[in-house]
GROMACS .gro file of C-alpha atoms in nm:
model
  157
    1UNK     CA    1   0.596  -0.812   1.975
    2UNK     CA    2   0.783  -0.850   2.334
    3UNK     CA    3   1.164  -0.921   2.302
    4UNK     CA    4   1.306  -1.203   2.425
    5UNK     CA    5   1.493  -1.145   2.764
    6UNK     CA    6   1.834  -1.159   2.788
    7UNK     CA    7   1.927  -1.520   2.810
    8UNK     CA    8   2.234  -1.433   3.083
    9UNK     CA    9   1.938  -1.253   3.277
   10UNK     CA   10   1.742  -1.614   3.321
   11UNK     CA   11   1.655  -1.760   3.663
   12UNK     CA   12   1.543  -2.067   3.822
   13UNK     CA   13   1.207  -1.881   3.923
   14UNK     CA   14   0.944  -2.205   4.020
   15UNK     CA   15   1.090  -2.482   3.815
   16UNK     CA   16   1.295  -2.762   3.966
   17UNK     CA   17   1.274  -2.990   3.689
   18UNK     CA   18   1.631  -3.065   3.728
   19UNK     CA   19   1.596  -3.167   4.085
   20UNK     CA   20   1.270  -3.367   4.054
   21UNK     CA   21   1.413  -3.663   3.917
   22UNK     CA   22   1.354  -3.624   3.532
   23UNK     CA   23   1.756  -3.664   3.501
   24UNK     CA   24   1.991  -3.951   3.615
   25UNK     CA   25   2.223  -3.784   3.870
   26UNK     CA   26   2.358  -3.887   4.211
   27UNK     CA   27   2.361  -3.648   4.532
   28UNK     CA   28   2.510  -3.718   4.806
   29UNK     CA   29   2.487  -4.065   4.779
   30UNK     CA   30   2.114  -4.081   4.666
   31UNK     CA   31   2.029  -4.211   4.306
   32UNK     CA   32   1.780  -3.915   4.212
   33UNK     CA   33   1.611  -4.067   3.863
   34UNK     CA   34   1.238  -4.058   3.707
   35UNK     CA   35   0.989  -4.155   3.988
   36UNK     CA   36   1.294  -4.029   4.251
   37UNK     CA   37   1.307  -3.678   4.328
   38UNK     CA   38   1.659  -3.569   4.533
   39UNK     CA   39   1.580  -3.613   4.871
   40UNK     CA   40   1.685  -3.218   4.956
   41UNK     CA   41   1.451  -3.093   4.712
   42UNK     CA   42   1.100  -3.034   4.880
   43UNK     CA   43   0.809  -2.722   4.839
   44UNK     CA   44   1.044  -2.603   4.526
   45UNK     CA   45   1.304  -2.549   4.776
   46UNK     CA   46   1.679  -2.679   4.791
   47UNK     CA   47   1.719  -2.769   5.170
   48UNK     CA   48   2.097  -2.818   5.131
   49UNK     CA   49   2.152  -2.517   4.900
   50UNK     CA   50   2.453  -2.360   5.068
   51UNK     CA   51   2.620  -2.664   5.123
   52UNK     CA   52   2.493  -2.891   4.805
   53UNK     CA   53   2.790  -3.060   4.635
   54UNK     CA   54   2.983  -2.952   4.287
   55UNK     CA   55   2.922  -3.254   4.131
   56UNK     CA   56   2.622  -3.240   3.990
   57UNK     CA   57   2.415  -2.983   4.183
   58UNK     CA   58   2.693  -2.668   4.146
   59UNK     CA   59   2.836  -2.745   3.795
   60UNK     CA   60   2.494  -2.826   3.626
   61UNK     CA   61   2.309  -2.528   3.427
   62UNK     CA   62   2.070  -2.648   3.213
   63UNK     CA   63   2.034  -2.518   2.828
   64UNK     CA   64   1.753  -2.251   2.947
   65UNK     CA   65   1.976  -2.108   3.226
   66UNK     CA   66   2.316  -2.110   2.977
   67UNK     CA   67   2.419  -1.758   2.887
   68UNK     CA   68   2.452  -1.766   2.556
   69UNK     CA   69   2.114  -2.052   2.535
   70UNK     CA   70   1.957  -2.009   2.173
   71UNK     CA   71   1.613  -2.104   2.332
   72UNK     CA   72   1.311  -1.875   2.377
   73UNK     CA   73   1.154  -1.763   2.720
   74UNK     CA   74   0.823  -2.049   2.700
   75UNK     CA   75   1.145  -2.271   2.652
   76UNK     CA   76   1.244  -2.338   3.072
   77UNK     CA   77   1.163  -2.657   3.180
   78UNK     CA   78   0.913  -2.649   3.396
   79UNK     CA   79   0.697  -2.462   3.087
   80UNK     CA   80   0.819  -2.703   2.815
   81UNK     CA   81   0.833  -3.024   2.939
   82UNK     CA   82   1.209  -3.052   2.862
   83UNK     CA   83   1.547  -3.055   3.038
   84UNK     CA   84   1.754  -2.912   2.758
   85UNK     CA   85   2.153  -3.027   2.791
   86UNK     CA   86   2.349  -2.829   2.465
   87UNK     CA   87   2.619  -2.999   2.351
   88UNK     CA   88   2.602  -3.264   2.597
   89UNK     CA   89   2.855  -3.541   2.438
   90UNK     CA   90   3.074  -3.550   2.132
   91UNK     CA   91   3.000  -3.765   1.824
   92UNK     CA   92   3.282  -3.760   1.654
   93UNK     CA   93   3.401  -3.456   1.691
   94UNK     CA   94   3.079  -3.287   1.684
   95UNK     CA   95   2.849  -3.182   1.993
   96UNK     CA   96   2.531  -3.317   2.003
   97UNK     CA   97   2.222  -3.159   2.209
   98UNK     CA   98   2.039  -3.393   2.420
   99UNK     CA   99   1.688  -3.327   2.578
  100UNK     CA  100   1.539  -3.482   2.839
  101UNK     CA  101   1.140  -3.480   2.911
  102UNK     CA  102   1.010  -3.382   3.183
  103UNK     CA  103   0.739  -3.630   3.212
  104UNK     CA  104   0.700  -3.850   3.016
  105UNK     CA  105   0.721  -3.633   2.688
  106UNK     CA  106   0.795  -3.302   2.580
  107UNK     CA  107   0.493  -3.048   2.511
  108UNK     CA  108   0.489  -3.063   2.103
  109UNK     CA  109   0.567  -2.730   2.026
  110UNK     CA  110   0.850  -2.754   2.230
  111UNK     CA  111   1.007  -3.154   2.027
  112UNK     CA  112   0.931  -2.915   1.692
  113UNK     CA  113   1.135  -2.630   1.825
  114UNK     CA  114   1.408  -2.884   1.932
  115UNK     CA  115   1.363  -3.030   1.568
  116UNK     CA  116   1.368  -2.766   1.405
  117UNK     CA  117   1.670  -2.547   1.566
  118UNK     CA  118   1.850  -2.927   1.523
  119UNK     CA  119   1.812  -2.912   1.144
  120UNK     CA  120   1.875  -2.539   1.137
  121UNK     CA  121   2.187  -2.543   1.336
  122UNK     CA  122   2.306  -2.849   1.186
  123UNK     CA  123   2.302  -2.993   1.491
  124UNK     CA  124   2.297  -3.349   1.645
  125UNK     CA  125   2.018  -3.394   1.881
  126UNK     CA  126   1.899  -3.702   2.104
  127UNK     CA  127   1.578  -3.657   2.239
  128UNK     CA  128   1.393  -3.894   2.467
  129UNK     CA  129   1.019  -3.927   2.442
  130UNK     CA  130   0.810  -4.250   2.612
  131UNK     CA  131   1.125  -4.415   2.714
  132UNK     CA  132   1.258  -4.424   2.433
  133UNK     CA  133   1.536  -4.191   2.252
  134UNK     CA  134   1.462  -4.024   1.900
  135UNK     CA  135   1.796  -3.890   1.723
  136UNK     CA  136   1.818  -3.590   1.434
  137UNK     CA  137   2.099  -3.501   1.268
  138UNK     CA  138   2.283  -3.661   0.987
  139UNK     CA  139   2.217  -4.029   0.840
  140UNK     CA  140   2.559  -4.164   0.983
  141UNK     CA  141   2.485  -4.018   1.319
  142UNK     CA  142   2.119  -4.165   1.307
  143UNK     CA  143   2.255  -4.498   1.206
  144UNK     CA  144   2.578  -4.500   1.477
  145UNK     CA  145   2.275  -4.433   1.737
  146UNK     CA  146   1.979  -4.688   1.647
  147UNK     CA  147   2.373  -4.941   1.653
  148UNK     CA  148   2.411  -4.836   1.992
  149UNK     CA  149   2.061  -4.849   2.152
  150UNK     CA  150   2.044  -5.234   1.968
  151UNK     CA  151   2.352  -5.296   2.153
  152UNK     CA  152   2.199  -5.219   2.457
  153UNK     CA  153   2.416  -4.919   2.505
  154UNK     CA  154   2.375  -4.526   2.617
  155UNK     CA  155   2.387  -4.333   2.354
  156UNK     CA  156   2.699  -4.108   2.459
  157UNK     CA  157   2.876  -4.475   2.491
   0.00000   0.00000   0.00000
């Protein structure tokens, strides 16, 4: 059995799945979004790397990258099908995981991995899939979230 590599270790490598428009972000005054890819980001390549702003491009590590990130190697984006944000927003008082496909859905062993660390950790998770955002976690925090997304809301609202 091969060990897992050191999460701190992790890099980037070929995946760009944060870049390619799978999450909502603004940079440099572009909307980047699903279907629009940042407009610096071309051949797997960051063509304003040196000089890309804080906000979102230098404070962003995904949940792969993190140092201390509980998931396994096959777990990086660009592998799983998922942008993995740990502990993303509060719900009251308790951090909730949020994971974002890339594509339109995760691979399935990676939504049962999510699923599964979620109910071991006793952690909230959101997870969109189709459009459309699943939560785990405990009944109050399923029911506050199906209230919000009726409302017409973001979750994190």
């Amino acid at each position: 059995m091969g060990e897992q590599p050191d999460a701190a270790a992790r890099r980037c490598g070929q995946c760009t799945a944060c870049c390619d428009g799978w999450l909502k972000i603004r940079v440099r005054d572009h909307d980047v979004y699903p279907g629009r890819p940042c407009p610096f980001s071309a051949g797997g390549r960051c063509s304003i790397y040196a000089e890309r702003p804080v906000d979102p491009c230098r404070e962003f590590v995904c949940g792969w990258l993190a140092p201390t990130s509980p998931l396994p190697d096959w777990m990086r984006p660009d592998r799983s099908d998922v942008i993995f944000l740990p502990a993303n927003f509060r719900w009251r008082g308790i951090a909730v995981d949020v994971a974002v496909p890339v594509g339109a859905r995760p691979k399935a062993k990676a939504r049962a991995w999510l699923e599964s660390f979620s109910a071991a950790a006793r952690r909230p998770l959101l997870l969109q899939q189709d459009g459309e955002w699943h939560a785990f976690g405990p009944p109050q925090f399923l029911q506050d979230m199906v209230e919000r997304l009726a409302a017409g809301n973001d979750p994190w609202s």
